[in-house]
DNA sequence: CTTTGTGCAAACGATTTGCAGGATG
DNA sequence: CATCCTGCAAATCGTTTGCACAAAG
């Protein structure tokens, strides 16, 4: 438990915006002494291995990290790339497939795509 | 419609192993004249734009392409990275969430993770 | 002949890694 | 004091792009 890990945790825990490494790096640097980007990568990776964080991979963009490890799913904005959480008990009831191929599924996650509030076309007041 | 596009289509269409750009590139080169990797990237991207192929993003690994555009989901082997298809009508019935945030979901995909037949620990005959 | 595609090599962005010095317990 | 962590810079890896030439319609 080092100074830089404490700084990272302080900035990371509780966030719901699924920050990228760069976002975290910038925010930590803003708060106090700069912390090397490589260290952010290494520390986040360690957190994932320890089960204290999750990775949210997004095609063609920097990987995002999520401090929430409860079972939940994600909404990905197709326009701005924002990621939101979805907690839905109905989804948790999904049964795992047992294909003829012999694949044994152990877990799953659902990725919804669409437009976030900021990017969605307005209904009433025209944009 | 060029020679190289025909070669790529011949190799790509009908495959169910979700090849990466490198895999396709290697397989095409094996079959006949080499085709530049950049061209493979460009052509696959074109296919995706035309709705004739889909991208299957996998964290930390090269992006995979899928010639099957019907609605289906994927199984990802945690050990070897193999990707299999899952066709499941039950999944298609999932309703889209309408979170308070205002996010408007339009589509979704389910990614199951686990171990493929080759990587799963054997039951009867010990490994 | 005009447009579009290809090959090549360099550019890029995200992430990883080797190494030497520094902090931690 | 032995171990683990950090900073730095260079190395990787996947992917994209500029450009000159070749192929397609």
PDB file of C-alpha atoms (C1' of nucleotides) in Angstrom:
ATOM      1  CA  UNK A   1       0.000   0.000   0.000  1.00  0.00           C
ATOM      2  CA  UNK A   2       1.884   2.994  -1.293  1.00  0.00           C
ATOM      3  CA  UNK A   3       1.197   6.702  -1.565  1.00  0.00           C
ATOM      4  CA  UNK A   4       0.343   6.404  -5.240  1.00  0.00           C
ATOM      5  CA  UNK A   5      -2.029   3.510  -4.696  1.00  0.00           C
ATOM      6  CA  UNK A   6      -3.822   5.441  -2.021  1.00  0.00           C
ATOM      7  CA  UNK A   7      -4.139   8.383  -4.412  1.00  0.00           C
ATOM      8  CA  UNK A   8      -5.490   6.167  -7.150  1.00  0.00           C
ATOM      9  CA  UNK A   9      -8.017   4.498  -4.877  1.00  0.00           C
ATOM     10  CA  UNK A  10      -9.157   7.846  -3.509  1.00  0.00           C
ATOM     11  CA  UNK A  11      -9.876   9.025  -7.021  1.00  0.00           C
ATOM     12  CA  UNK A  12     -11.213   5.782  -8.406  1.00  0.00           C
ATOM     13  CA  UNK A  13     -13.467   4.269  -5.749  1.00  0.00           C
ATOM     14  CA  UNK A  14     -17.028   5.447  -5.986  1.00  0.00           C
ATOM     15  CA  UNK A  15     -16.829   6.743  -9.522  1.00  0.00           C
ATOM     16  CA  UNK A  16     -19.605   5.672 -11.812  1.00  0.00           C
ATOM     17  CA  UNK A  17     -18.302   7.128 -15.052  1.00  0.00           C
ATOM     18  CA  UNK A  18     -16.035   4.214 -15.903  1.00  0.00           C
ATOM     19  CA  UNK A  19     -12.880   6.260 -16.364  1.00  0.00           C
ATOM     20  CA  UNK A  20     -10.108   5.378 -18.749  1.00  0.00           C
ATOM     21  CA  UNK A  21      -6.532   5.203 -17.592  1.00  0.00           C
ATOM     22  CA  UNK A  22      -5.893   8.629 -19.025  1.00  0.00           C
ATOM     23  CA  UNK A  23      -8.908  10.141 -17.303  1.00  0.00           C
ATOM     24  CA  UNK A  24      -7.809   8.774 -13.956  1.00  0.00           C
ATOM     25  CA  UNK A  25      -4.248   9.806 -14.562  1.00  0.00           C
ATOM     26  CA  UNK A  26      -5.333  13.348 -15.355  1.00  0.00           C
ATOM     27  CA  UNK A  27      -7.679  13.594 -12.392  1.00  0.00           C
ATOM     28  CA  UNK A  28      -5.115  12.306  -9.946  1.00  0.00           C
ATOM     29  CA  UNK A  29      -2.492  14.653 -11.292  1.00  0.00           C
ATOM     30  CA  UNK A  30      -4.915  17.513 -10.839  1.00  0.00           C
ATOM     31  CA  UNK A  31      -5.528  16.608  -7.198  1.00  0.00           C
ATOM     32  CA  UNK A  32      -1.937  16.196  -6.168  1.00  0.00           C
ATOM     33  CA  UNK A  33       1.472  15.033  -7.263  1.00  0.00           C
ATOM     34  CA  UNK A  34       1.582  13.434 -10.694  1.00  0.00           C
ATOM     35  CA  UNK A  35       1.477   9.689 -10.839  1.00  0.00           C
ATOM     36  CA  UNK A  36       3.012   7.866 -13.749  1.00  0.00           C
ATOM     37  CA  UNK A  37       0.643   6.517 -16.358  1.00  0.00           C
ATOM     38  CA  UNK A  38       2.398   3.150 -16.273  1.00  0.00           C
ATOM     39  CA  UNK A  39       1.699   2.931 -12.580  1.00  0.00           C
ATOM     40  CA  UNK A  40      -1.971   3.634 -13.178  1.00  0.00           C
ATOM     41  CA  UNK A  41      -2.065   0.807 -15.700  1.00  0.00           C
ATOM     42  CA  UNK A  42      -0.287  -1.551 -13.342  1.00  0.00           C
ATOM     43  CA  UNK A  43      -2.371  -0.672 -10.330  1.00  0.00           C
ATOM     44  CA  UNK A  44      -5.697  -0.957 -12.121  1.00  0.00           C
ATOM     45  CA  UNK A  45      -4.639  -4.286 -13.503  1.00  0.00           C
ATOM     46  CA  UNK A  46      -3.790  -5.424 -10.008  1.00  0.00           C
ATOM     47  CA  UNK A  47      -7.201  -4.327  -8.785  1.00  0.00           C
ATOM     48  CA  UNK A  48      -8.869  -6.353 -11.512  1.00  0.00           C
ATOM     49  CA  UNK A  49      -6.848  -9.424 -10.583  1.00  0.00           C
ATOM     50  CA  UNK A  50      -7.841  -8.989  -6.971  1.00  0.00           C
ATOM     51  CA  UNK A  51     -11.471  -8.731  -7.985  1.00  0.00           C
ATOM     52  CA  UNK A  52     -11.753  -5.167  -6.741  1.00  0.00           C
ATOM     53  CA  UNK A  53     -12.435  -3.647 -10.123  1.00  0.00           C
ATOM     54  CA  UNK A  54     -13.698  -4.625 -13.524  1.00  0.00           C
ATOM     55  CA  UNK A  55     -12.583  -3.844 -16.987  1.00  0.00           C
ATOM     56  CA  UNK A  56     -15.060  -2.573 -19.519  1.00  0.00           C
ATOM     57  CA  UNK A  57     -13.613  -3.084 -22.959  1.00  0.00           C
ATOM     58  CA  UNK A  58     -14.870  -0.794 -25.681  1.00  0.00           C
ATOM     59  CA  UNK A  59     -13.902  -1.377 -29.266  1.00  0.00           C
ATOM     60  CA  UNK A  60     -11.540   1.125 -30.761  1.00  0.00           C
ATOM     61  CA  UNK A  61     -11.220   3.157 -27.618  1.00  0.00           C
ATOM     62  CA  UNK A  62      -9.176   3.120 -24.472  1.00  0.00           C
ATOM     63  CA  UNK A  63     -10.249   0.487 -21.980  1.00  0.00           C
ATOM     64  CA  UNK A  64     -12.416   1.685 -19.113  1.00  0.00           C
ATOM     65  CA  UNK A  65     -12.351   0.575 -15.509  1.00  0.00           C
ATOM     66  CA  UNK A  66     -15.251   0.138 -13.145  1.00  0.00           C
ATOM     67  CA  UNK A  67     -14.861   0.150  -9.353  1.00  0.00           C
ATOM     68  CA  UNK A  68     -18.247  -1.553  -9.020  1.00  0.00           C
ATOM     69  CA  UNK A  69     -17.850  -5.301  -8.922  1.00  0.00           C
ATOM     70  CA  UNK A  70     -21.467  -6.226  -8.209  1.00  0.00           C
ATOM     71  CA  UNK A  71     -23.195  -8.023 -11.041  1.00  0.00           C
ATOM     72  CA  UNK A  72     -24.424  -5.452 -13.479  1.00  0.00           C
ATOM     73  CA  UNK A  73     -24.374  -4.598 -17.137  1.00  0.00           C
ATOM     74  CA  UNK A  74     -23.540  -1.632 -19.296  1.00  0.00           C
ATOM     75  CA  UNK A  75     -24.991   0.889 -21.638  1.00  0.00           C
ATOM     76  CA  UNK A  76     -22.602   2.247 -24.225  1.00  0.00           C
ATOM     77  CA  UNK A  77     -23.361   5.496 -26.008  1.00  0.00           C
ATOM     78  CA  UNK A  78     -22.642   4.997 -29.674  1.00  0.00           C
ATOM     79  CA  UNK A  79     -21.935   8.633 -30.208  1.00  0.00           C
ATOM     80  CA  UNK A  80     -19.839   9.839 -27.283  1.00  0.00           C
ATOM     81  CA  UNK A  81     -18.591   6.552 -25.883  1.00  0.00           C
ATOM     82  CA  UNK A  82     -19.962   7.147 -22.400  1.00  0.00           C
ATOM     83  CA  UNK A  83     -20.663   4.063 -20.326  1.00  0.00           C
ATOM     84  CA  UNK A  84     -23.500   3.755 -17.815  1.00  0.00           C
ATOM     85  CA  UNK A  85     -24.388   0.990 -15.422  1.00  0.00           C
ATOM     86  CA  UNK A  86     -27.529  -1.121 -15.641  1.00  0.00           C
ATOM     87  CA  UNK A  87     -28.743  -3.071 -12.666  1.00  0.00           C
ATOM     88  CA  UNK A  88     -31.503  -5.409 -13.706  1.00  0.00           C
ATOM     89  CA  UNK A  89     -32.566  -8.456 -11.761  1.00  0.00           C
ATOM     90  CA  UNK A  90     -34.350  -9.847 -14.820  1.00  0.00           C
ATOM     91  CA  UNK A  91     -31.053 -10.044 -16.645  1.00  0.00           C
ATOM     92  CA  UNK A  92     -29.439 -11.892 -13.799  1.00  0.00           C
ATOM     93  CA  UNK A  93     -31.953 -14.664 -14.299  1.00  0.00           C
ATOM     94  CA  UNK A  94     -30.611 -15.440 -17.746  1.00  0.00           C
ATOM     95  CA  UNK A  95     -29.644 -19.044 -18.000  1.00  0.00           C
ATOM     96  CA  UNK A  96     -26.260 -19.971 -19.333  1.00  0.00           C
ATOM     97  CA  UNK A  97     -26.273 -21.775 -22.665  1.00  0.00           C
ATOM     98  CA  UNK A  98     -24.814 -25.276 -22.971  1.00  0.00           C
ATOM     99  CA  UNK A  99     -23.977 -25.544 -26.641  1.00  0.00           C
ATOM    100  CA  UNK A 100     -23.302 -28.831 -28.369  1.00  0.00           C
ATOM    101  CA  UNK A 101     -19.740 -27.705 -28.878  1.00  0.00           C
ATOM    102  CA  UNK A 102     -19.035 -28.430 -25.250  1.00  0.00           C
ATOM    103  CA  UNK A 103     -18.365 -24.874 -24.247  1.00  0.00           C
ATOM    104  CA  UNK A 104     -19.040 -24.327 -20.564  1.00  0.00           C
ATOM    105  CA  UNK A 105     -20.252 -20.818 -19.848  1.00  0.00           C
ATOM    106  CA  UNK A 106     -19.598 -19.479 -16.384  1.00  0.00           C
ATOM    107  CA  UNK A 107     -20.688 -15.889 -16.540  1.00  0.00           C
ATOM    108  CA  UNK A 108     -21.996 -13.309 -18.937  1.00  0.00           C
ATOM    109  CA  UNK A 109     -22.499  -9.608 -19.384  1.00  0.00           C
ATOM    110  CA  UNK A 110     -24.891  -7.660 -21.503  1.00  0.00           C
ATOM    111  CA  UNK A 111     -23.823  -4.608 -23.418  1.00  0.00           C
ATOM    112  CA  UNK A 112     -26.605  -2.317 -24.509  1.00  0.00           C
ATOM    113  CA  UNK A 113     -25.854   0.223 -27.176  1.00  0.00           C
ATOM    114  CA  UNK A 114     -27.762   3.374 -27.933  1.00  0.00           C
ATOM    115  CA  UNK A 115     -27.587   7.054 -27.157  1.00  0.00           C
ATOM    116  CA  UNK A 116     -27.063   8.679 -23.789  1.00  0.00           C
ATOM    117  CA  UNK A 117     -29.241  11.530 -22.576  1.00  0.00           C
ATOM    118  CA  UNK A 118     -26.787  14.099 -23.841  1.00  0.00           C
ATOM    119  CA  UNK A 119     -26.499  12.603 -27.300  1.00  0.00           C
ATOM    120  CA  UNK A 120     -30.085  11.483 -27.863  1.00  0.00           C
ATOM    121  CA  UNK A 121     -32.135  13.679 -30.211  1.00  0.00           C
ATOM    122  CA  UNK A 122     -34.392  15.939 -28.172  1.00  0.00           C
ATOM    123  CA  UNK A 123     -38.126  15.342 -28.163  1.00  0.00           C
ATOM    124  CA  UNK A 124     -39.681  18.632 -27.111  1.00  0.00           C
ATOM    125  CA  UNK A 125     -37.255  21.477 -27.356  1.00  0.00           C
ATOM    126  CA  UNK A 126     -35.462  21.006 -30.654  1.00  0.00           C
ATOM    127  CA  UNK A 127     -31.712  20.682 -30.247  1.00  0.00           C
TER     128      UNK A 127
ATOM    129  CA  UNK B   1     -14.866  -5.720 -56.768  1.00  0.00           C
ATOM    130  CA  UNK B   2     -11.204  -6.537 -57.057  1.00  0.00           C
ATOM    131  CA  UNK B   3      -9.134  -9.694 -57.087  1.00  0.00           C
ATOM    132  CA  UNK B   4      -8.089  -9.186 -53.486  1.00  0.00           C
ATOM    133  CA  UNK B   5     -11.639  -8.590 -52.308  1.00  0.00           C
ATOM    134  CA  UNK B   6     -12.763 -11.748 -54.007  1.00  0.00           C
ATOM    135  CA  UNK B   7      -9.935 -13.645 -52.303  1.00  0.00           C
ATOM    136  CA  UNK B   8     -10.872 -12.211 -48.937  1.00  0.00           C
ATOM    137  CA  UNK B   9     -14.541 -13.021 -49.351  1.00  0.00           C
ATOM    138  CA  UNK B  10     -13.750 -16.545 -50.480  1.00  0.00           C
ATOM    139  CA  UNK B  11     -11.761 -17.105 -47.311  1.00  0.00           C
ATOM    140  CA  UNK B  12     -14.003 -15.188 -44.953  1.00  0.00           C
ATOM    141  CA  UNK B  13     -17.583 -16.036 -45.856  1.00  0.00           C
ATOM    142  CA  UNK B  14     -18.888 -19.071 -44.082  1.00  0.00           C
ATOM    143  CA  UNK B  15     -16.256 -19.133 -41.371  1.00  0.00           C
ATOM    144  CA  UNK B  16     -17.548 -19.554 -37.870  1.00  0.00           C
ATOM    145  CA  UNK B  17     -14.275 -19.126 -36.009  1.00  0.00           C
ATOM    146  CA  UNK B  18     -14.364 -15.330 -35.908  1.00  0.00           C
ATOM    147  CA  UNK B  19     -10.933 -14.816 -37.414  1.00  0.00           C
ATOM    148  CA  UNK B  20      -8.696 -11.905 -36.598  1.00  0.00           C
ATOM    149  CA  UNK B  21      -7.189  -9.796 -39.336  1.00  0.00           C
ATOM    150  CA  UNK B  22      -3.928 -11.669 -38.982  1.00  0.00           C
ATOM    151  CA  UNK B  23      -5.598 -15.058 -39.193  1.00  0.00           C
ATOM    152  CA  UNK B  24      -7.385 -14.102 -42.386  1.00  0.00           C
ATOM    153  CA  UNK B  25      -4.280 -12.541 -43.794  1.00  0.00           C
ATOM    154  CA  UNK B  26      -2.301 -15.695 -43.139  1.00  0.00           C
ATOM    155  CA  UNK B  27      -4.957 -17.988 -44.550  1.00  0.00           C
ATOM    156  CA  UNK B  28      -5.376 -15.977 -47.692  1.00  0.00           C
ATOM    157  CA  UNK B  29      -1.656 -15.786 -48.228  1.00  0.00           C
ATOM    158  CA  UNK B  30      -1.491 -19.552 -47.859  1.00  0.00           C
ATOM    159  CA  UNK B  31      -4.157 -20.056 -50.505  1.00  0.00           C
ATOM    160  CA  UNK B  32      -2.736 -17.735 -53.128  1.00  0.00           C
ATOM    161  CA  UNK B  33      -0.897 -14.488 -53.678  1.00  0.00           C
ATOM    162  CA  UNK B  34      -0.224 -12.475 -50.557  1.00  0.00           C
ATOM    163  CA  UNK B  35      -2.640  -9.720 -49.793  1.00  0.00           C
ATOM    164  CA  UNK B  36      -1.493  -6.751 -47.780  1.00  0.00           C
ATOM    165  CA  UNK B  37      -2.549  -6.644 -44.167  1.00  0.00           C
ATOM    166  CA  UNK B  38      -3.685  -3.034 -44.552  1.00  0.00           C
ATOM    167  CA  UNK B  39      -6.004  -4.116 -47.335  1.00  0.00           C
ATOM    168  CA  UNK B  40      -7.492  -6.786 -45.114  1.00  0.00           C
ATOM    169  CA  UNK B  41      -8.170  -4.146 -42.475  1.00  0.00           C
ATOM    170  CA  UNK B  42      -9.715  -1.803 -44.999  1.00  0.00           C
ATOM    171  CA  UNK B  43     -11.841  -4.415 -46.668  1.00  0.00           C
ATOM    172  CA  UNK B  44     -13.198  -5.869 -43.445  1.00  0.00           C
ATOM    173  CA  UNK B  45     -14.038  -2.397 -42.251  1.00  0.00           C
ATOM    174  CA  UNK B  46     -15.903  -1.803 -45.482  1.00  0.00           C
ATOM    175  CA  UNK B  47     -17.848  -5.018 -45.006  1.00  0.00           C
ATOM    176  CA  UNK B  48     -18.862  -3.917 -41.535  1.00  0.00           C
ATOM    177  CA  UNK B  49     -20.037  -0.559 -42.848  1.00  0.00           C
ATOM    178  CA  UNK B  50     -22.071  -2.319 -45.503  1.00  0.00           C
ATOM    179  CA  UNK B  51     -23.633  -4.525 -42.860  1.00  0.00           C
ATOM    180  CA  UNK B  52     -22.120  -7.662 -44.341  1.00  0.00           C
ATOM    181  CA  UNK B  53     -19.951  -8.476 -41.351  1.00  0.00           C
ATOM    182  CA  UNK B  54     -19.724  -7.757 -37.676  1.00  0.00           C
ATOM    183  CA  UNK B  55     -16.906  -6.879 -35.405  1.00  0.00           C
ATOM    184  CA  UNK B  56     -16.409  -8.831 -32.217  1.00  0.00           C
ATOM    185  CA  UNK B  57     -14.213  -6.812 -29.893  1.00  0.00           C
ATOM    186  CA  UNK B  58     -12.252  -8.738 -27.312  1.00  0.00           C
ATOM    187  CA  UNK B  59     -10.290  -6.952 -24.655  1.00  0.00           C
ATOM    188  CA  UNK B  60      -6.555  -7.044 -24.975  1.00  0.00           C
ATOM    189  CA  UNK B  61      -6.601  -9.023 -28.153  1.00  0.00           C
ATOM    190  CA  UNK B  62      -6.882  -8.369 -31.828  1.00  0.00           C
ATOM    191  CA  UNK B  63     -10.389  -7.586 -33.000  1.00  0.00           C
ATOM    192  CA  UNK B  64     -12.286 -10.465 -34.567  1.00  0.00           C
ATOM    193  CA  UNK B  65     -14.659 -10.400 -37.499  1.00  0.00           C
ATOM    194  CA  UNK B  66     -17.803 -12.392 -37.994  1.00  0.00           C
ATOM    195  CA  UNK B  67     -19.365 -13.002 -41.405  1.00  0.00           C
ATOM    196  CA  UNK B  68     -22.656 -13.906 -39.736  1.00  0.00           C
ATOM    197  CA  UNK B  69     -24.865 -10.864 -39.399  1.00  0.00           C
ATOM    198  CA  UNK B  70     -27.969 -12.566 -38.027  1.00  0.00           C
ATOM    199  CA  UNK B  71     -28.777 -11.656 -34.453  1.00  0.00           C
ATOM    200  CA  UNK B  72     -26.735 -13.836 -32.191  1.00  0.00           C
ATOM    201  CA  UNK B  73     -24.424 -13.669 -29.231  1.00  0.00           C
ATOM    202  CA  UNK B  74     -20.994 -14.936 -28.312  1.00  0.00           C
ATOM    203  CA  UNK B  75     -19.134 -17.253 -26.032  1.00  0.00           C
ATOM    204  CA  UNK B  76     -15.591 -16.221 -25.234  1.00  0.00           C
ATOM    205  CA  UNK B  77     -13.129 -18.753 -23.917  1.00  0.00           C
ATOM    206  CA  UNK B  78     -11.251 -17.165 -21.050  1.00  0.00           C
ATOM    207  CA  UNK B  79      -8.245 -19.322 -21.594  1.00  0.00           C
ATOM    208  CA  UNK B  80      -7.602 -19.500 -25.310  1.00  0.00           C
ATOM    209  CA  UNK B  81      -9.638 -16.551 -26.536  1.00  0.00           C
ATOM    210  CA  UNK B  82     -11.739 -18.603 -28.946  1.00  0.00           C
ATOM    211  CA  UNK B  83     -15.132 -17.161 -29.823  1.00  0.00           C
ATOM    212  CA  UNK B  84     -18.226 -19.248 -30.528  1.00  0.00           C
ATOM    213  CA  UNK B  85     -21.687 -18.250 -31.649  1.00  0.00           C
ATOM    214  CA  UNK B  86     -24.822 -18.577 -29.545  1.00  0.00           C
ATOM    215  CA  UNK B  87     -28.217 -18.515 -31.146  1.00  0.00           C
ATOM    216  CA  UNK B  88     -30.879 -18.257 -28.485  1.00  0.00           C
ATOM    217  CA  UNK B  89     -34.371 -16.990 -29.054  1.00  0.00           C
ATOM    218  CA  UNK B  90     -34.825 -16.436 -25.329  1.00  0.00           C
ATOM    219  CA  UNK B  91     -32.077 -13.856 -25.376  1.00  0.00           C
ATOM    220  CA  UNK B  92     -33.660 -12.035 -28.254  1.00  0.00           C
ATOM    221  CA  UNK B  93     -36.689 -11.419 -26.106  1.00  0.00           C
ATOM    222  CA  UNK B  94     -34.736  -9.333 -23.628  1.00  0.00           C
ATOM    223  CA  UNK B  95     -36.336  -5.999 -23.130  1.00  0.00           C
ATOM    224  CA  UNK B  96     -34.259  -2.871 -23.414  1.00  0.00           C
ATOM    225  CA  UNK B  97     -33.793  -0.939 -20.184  1.00  0.00           C
ATOM    226  CA  UNK B  98     -34.977   2.653 -19.890  1.00  0.00           C
ATOM    227  CA  UNK B  99     -32.855   4.049 -17.091  1.00  0.00           C
ATOM    228  CA  UNK B 100     -33.686   7.250 -15.260  1.00  0.00           C
ATOM    229  CA  UNK B 101     -30.578   8.788 -16.765  1.00  0.00           C
ATOM    230  CA  UNK B 102     -32.405   9.128 -20.057  1.00  0.00           C
ATOM    231  CA  UNK B 103     -30.233   6.719 -21.963  1.00  0.00           C
ATOM    232  CA  UNK B 104     -32.086   5.213 -24.910  1.00  0.00           C
ATOM    233  CA  UNK B 105     -30.927   1.696 -25.658  1.00  0.00           C
ATOM    234  CA  UNK B 106     -31.377   0.481 -29.196  1.00  0.00           C
ATOM    235  CA  UNK B 107     -29.660  -2.851 -29.280  1.00  0.00           C
ATOM    236  CA  UNK B 108     -27.653  -5.197 -27.136  1.00  0.00           C
ATOM    237  CA  UNK B 109     -25.394  -8.188 -27.233  1.00  0.00           C
ATOM    238  CA  UNK B 110     -24.593 -10.788 -24.665  1.00  0.00           C
ATOM    239  CA  UNK B 111     -21.106 -12.048 -24.091  1.00  0.00           C
ATOM    240  CA  UNK B 112     -20.793 -15.303 -22.218  1.00  0.00           C
ATOM    241  CA  UNK B 113     -17.437 -16.170 -20.759  1.00  0.00           C
ATOM    242  CA  UNK B 114     -16.197 -19.570 -19.737  1.00  0.00           C
ATOM    243  CA  UNK B 115     -14.094 -22.355 -21.148  1.00  0.00           C
ATOM    244  CA  UNK B 116     -14.351 -23.935 -24.565  1.00  0.00           C
ATOM    245  CA  UNK B 117     -14.398 -27.699 -25.033  1.00  0.00           C
ATOM    246  CA  UNK B 118     -10.680 -27.792 -25.616  1.00  0.00           C
ATOM    247  CA  UNK B 119      -9.814 -25.771 -22.525  1.00  0.00           C
ATOM    248  CA  UNK B 120     -12.417 -27.073 -20.086  1.00  0.00           C
ATOM    249  CA  UNK B 121     -11.153 -29.519 -17.471  1.00  0.00           C
ATOM    250  CA  UNK B 122     -12.173 -33.017 -18.460  1.00  0.00           C
ATOM    251  CA  UNK B 123     -14.800 -34.844 -16.430  1.00  0.00           C
ATOM    252  CA  UNK B 124     -14.247 -38.526 -17.092  1.00  0.00           C
ATOM    253  CA  UNK B 125     -10.854 -39.134 -18.598  1.00  0.00           C
ATOM    254  CA  UNK B 126      -8.461 -37.026 -16.571  1.00  0.00           C
ATOM    255  CA  UNK B 127      -6.587 -34.497 -18.669  1.00  0.00           C
TER     256      UNK B 127
ATOM    257  C1'  DC C   1     -10.005   8.063 -68.742  1.00  0.00           C
ATOM    258  C1'  DT C   2     -11.666   8.751 -64.152  1.00  0.00           C
ATOM    259  C1'  DT C   3     -12.446   6.609 -59.994  1.00  0.00           C
ATOM    260  C1'  DT C   4     -11.413   3.525 -56.560  1.00  0.00           C
ATOM    261  C1'  DG C   5      -8.338  -0.009 -54.441  1.00  0.00           C
ATOM    262  C1'  DT C   6      -3.771  -1.708 -53.229  1.00  0.00           C
ATOM    263  C1'  DG C   7       0.969  -2.031 -51.424  1.00  0.00           C
ATOM    264  C1'  DC C   8       4.257  -0.153 -48.695  1.00  0.00           C
ATOM    265  C1'  DA C   9       6.102   2.073 -45.035  1.00  0.00           C
ATOM    266  C1'  DA C  10       5.639   5.377 -41.703  1.00  0.00           C
ATOM    267  C1'  DA C  11       2.536   7.173 -38.148  1.00  0.00           C
ATOM    268  C1'  DC C  12      -0.421   6.329 -34.203  1.00  0.00           C
ATOM    269  C1'  DG C  13      -2.575   5.342 -29.847  1.00  0.00           C
ATOM    270  C1'  DA C  14      -3.027   2.229 -26.185  1.00  0.00           C
ATOM    271  C1'  DT C  15      -0.640  -0.719 -23.302  1.00  0.00           C
ATOM    272  C1'  DT C  16       3.431  -3.297 -21.597  1.00  0.00           C
ATOM    273  C1'  DT C  17       8.047  -3.976 -20.026  1.00  0.00           C
ATOM    274  C1'  DG C  18      13.204  -3.681 -18.512  1.00  0.00           C
ATOM    275  C1'  DC C  19      15.698  -1.480 -15.501  1.00  0.00           C
ATOM    276  C1'  DA C  20      17.630   1.373 -11.735  1.00  0.00           C
ATOM    277  C1'  DG C  21      16.461   3.873  -7.848  1.00  0.00           C
ATOM    278  C1'  DG C  22      13.160   4.578  -3.925  1.00  0.00           C
ATOM    279  C1'  DA C  23       9.627   3.543  -0.659  1.00  0.00           C
ATOM    280  C1'  DT C  24       7.473   0.015   2.317  1.00  0.00           C
ATOM    281  C1'  DG C  25       7.012  -3.124   6.098  1.00  0.00           C
TER     282       DG C  25
ATOM    283  C1'  DC D   1      17.332  -5.039   5.157  1.00  0.00           C
ATOM    284  C1'  DA D   2      14.800  -7.638   1.753  1.00  0.00           C
ATOM    285  C1'  DT D   3      10.954  -6.933  -1.031  1.00  0.00           C
ATOM    286  C1'  DC D   4       7.874  -4.674  -3.687  1.00  0.00           C
ATOM    287  C1'  DC D   5       6.598  -0.342  -6.276  1.00  0.00           C
ATOM    288  C1'  DT D   6       7.484   3.573  -9.104  1.00  0.00           C
ATOM    289  C1'  DG D   7       9.208   6.475 -12.809  1.00  0.00           C
ATOM    290  C1'  DC D   8      11.090   6.680 -17.063  1.00  0.00           C
ATOM    291  C1'  DA D   9      11.836   5.514 -21.585  1.00  0.00           C
ATOM    292  C1'  DA D  10      11.891   2.259 -24.988  1.00  0.00           C
ATOM    293  C1'  DA D  11       9.455  -1.530 -26.963  1.00  0.00           C
ATOM    294  C1'  DT D  12       5.114  -3.905 -28.572  1.00  0.00           C
ATOM    295  C1'  DC D  13       0.899  -4.625 -30.642  1.00  0.00           C
ATOM    296  C1'  DG D  14      -3.071  -3.653 -33.187  1.00  0.00           C
ATOM    297  C1'  DT D  15      -4.666  -0.479 -36.417  1.00  0.00           C
ATOM    298  C1'  DT D  16      -4.703   3.619 -39.465  1.00  0.00           C
ATOM    299  C1'  DT D  17      -3.019   6.686 -43.004  1.00  0.00           C
ATOM    300  C1'  DG D  18      -0.387   9.276 -46.881  1.00  0.00           C
ATOM    301  C1'  DC D  19       1.170   8.515 -51.072  1.00  0.00           C
ATOM    302  C1'  DA D  20       2.434   6.739 -55.695  1.00  0.00           C
ATOM    303  C1'  DC D  21       1.083   3.182 -58.720  1.00  0.00           C
ATOM    304  C1'  DA D  22      -2.211  -0.250 -60.595  1.00  0.00           C
ATOM    305  C1'  DA D  23      -6.673  -2.041 -61.545  1.00  0.00           C
ATOM    306  C1'  DA D  24     -11.649  -1.537 -62.470  1.00  0.00           C
ATOM    307  C1'  DG D  25     -15.625   0.165 -64.881  1.00  0.00           C
TER     308       DG D  25
END
